[in-house]
């Protein structure tokens, strides 16, 4: 289990200023990239064109482990990824995707571990159950002033509706746009599961397979602010009521388009703490 250290505590105390938030998010986040393995030339393609560039975010939770979303590496993108993690690179210390930076370091991935769900993970065209995964790096990250591990919640820790939390990523800033070159963040309130179910009732009536599960966190507001494509896997961060630390409470999972009036859905980290600790402690 990741101990909440004094170095991270000092970093989090700077969250009252926008520049400090940017620095903290830069420390938390990582940018997975898939190497180009086949050639493309205009509209002609050799074999299958492979994904290249930023695909998802994640959180560094120890020197060797990244917490992210399962759907980034499951069949929705490329089923061969979990069998060939060498095609994936994790970058830590990144802020600007288009500019080399002093603290950014690329790391090869040793293995991809997706949560072993017994449910049908793609129950419908919207939702993903148990949308959580861990990446083990081939070599540990060297911590410094700008690269520190994120804190995880305590077991049973509760984050109530109305609490304002922060989500971050390099995702698109509007539907169909390019990924953001810089790491961005928004502050959004948590929504109770009961209220979330009420909001999604029309969709659940239209598609009975879609449900709001206890392992989900709902968050959003009426100001058209939301995570979007390519933010997946990144962190939702809330301030702990136990010790005041900012911790990774959720993993960005899915939504109905972007800022469409429906809340965003996040994977609730506390629902998977046993699995995370069992995997990362070995």
JSON list of N, CA and C in Angstrom, two decimals, residues 17 26 31 123 133 153 156 174 182 193 242 250:
[
{"chain": "A", "resi": 17, "resn": "UNK", "atom": "N", "xyz": [-2.94, 27.50, -5.80]},
{"chain": "A", "resi": 17, "resn": "UNK", "atom": "CA", "xyz": [-2.64, 28.37, -6.93]},
{"chain": "A", "resi": 17, "resn": "UNK", "atom": "C", "xyz": [-2.67, 27.56, -8.21]},
{"chain": "A", "resi": 26, "resn": "UNK", "atom": "N", "xyz": [1.13, 17.49, -13.34]},
{"chain": "A", "resi": 26, "resn": "UNK", "atom": "CA", "xyz": [2.25, 17.03, -14.15]},
{"chain": "A", "resi": 26, "resn": "UNK", "atom": "C", "xyz": [2.98, 15.89, -13.44]},
{"chain": "A", "resi": 31, "resn": "UNK", "atom": "N", "xyz": [1.80, 9.58, -19.81]},
{"chain": "A", "resi": 31, "resn": "UNK", "atom": "CA", "xyz": [1.25, 9.54, -21.14]},
{"chain": "A", "resi": 31, "resn": "UNK", "atom": "C", "xyz": [1.62, 8.24, -21.82]},
{"chain": "A", "resi": 123, "resn": "UNK", "atom": "N", "xyz": [-21.10, -4.30, -21.71]},
{"chain": "A", "resi": 123, "resn": "UNK", "atom": "CA", "xyz": [-22.50, -4.67, -21.66]},
{"chain": "A", "resi": 123, "resn": "UNK", "atom": "C", "xyz": [-23.33, -3.88, -22.67]},
{"chain": "A", "resi": 133, "resn": "UNK", "atom": "N", "xyz": [-7.00, -0.93, -14.70]},
{"chain": "A", "resi": 133, "resn": "UNK", "atom": "CA", "xyz": [-5.86, -1.74, -15.10]},
{"chain": "A", "resi": 133, "resn": "UNK", "atom": "C", "xyz": [-4.60, -1.21, -14.43]},
{"chain": "A", "resi": 153, "resn": "UNK", "atom": "N", "xyz": [-6.74, 6.11, -1.78]},
{"chain": "A", "resi": 153, "resn": "UNK", "atom": "CA", "xyz": [-7.62, 6.28, -0.62]},
{"chain": "A", "resi": 153, "resn": "UNK", "atom": "C", "xyz": [-7.36, 5.21, 0.43]},
{"chain": "A", "resi": 156, "resn": "UNK", "atom": "N", "xyz": [-12.49, 2.03, 2.63]},
{"chain": "A", "resi": 156, "resn": "UNK", "atom": "CA", "xyz": [-13.73, 2.54, 3.21]},
{"chain": "A", "resi": 156, "resn": "UNK", "atom": "C", "xyz": [-13.84, 4.04, 3.25]},
{"chain": "A", "resi": 174, "resn": "UNK", "atom": "N", "xyz": [-12.94, 19.45, -27.29]},
{"chain": "A", "resi": 174, "resn": "UNK", "atom": "CA", "xyz": [-14.30, 19.39, -27.81]},
{"chain": "A", "resi": 174, "resn": "UNK", "atom": "C", "xyz": [-14.41, 18.17, -28.71]},
{"chain": "A", "resi": 182, "resn": "UNK", "atom": "N", "xyz": [-1.17, 20.39, -24.10]},
{"chain": "A", "resi": 182, "resn": "UNK", "atom": "CA", "xyz": [-0.74, 20.58, -22.72]},
{"chain": "A", "resi": 182, "resn": "UNK", "atom": "C", "xyz": [-1.72, 19.90, -21.76]},
{"chain": "A", "resi": 193, "resn": "UNK", "atom": "N", "xyz": [-24.97, 8.49, -6.41]},
{"chain": "A", "resi": 193, "resn": "UNK", "atom": "CA", "xyz": [-25.39, 7.45, -7.35]},
{"chain": "A", "resi": 193, "resn": "UNK", "atom": "C", "xyz": [-26.89, 7.50, -7.61]},
{"chain": "A", "resi": 242, "resn": "UNK", "atom": "N", "xyz": [-9.61, 12.39, 5.77]},
{"chain": "A", "resi": 242, "resn": "UNK", "atom": "CA", "xyz": [-8.84, 11.76, 6.84]},
{"chain": "A", "resi": 242, "resn": "UNK", "atom": "C", "xyz": [-7.61, 12.58, 7.18]},
{"chain": "A", "resi": 250, "resn": "UNK", "atom": "N", "xyz": [-10.77, 8.33, -8.33]},
{"chain": "A", "resi": 250, "resn": "UNK", "atom": "CA", "xyz": [-11.40, 7.71, -9.49]},
{"chain": "A", "resi": 250, "resn": "UNK", "atom": "C", "xyz": [-10.46, 7.65, -10.68]}
]
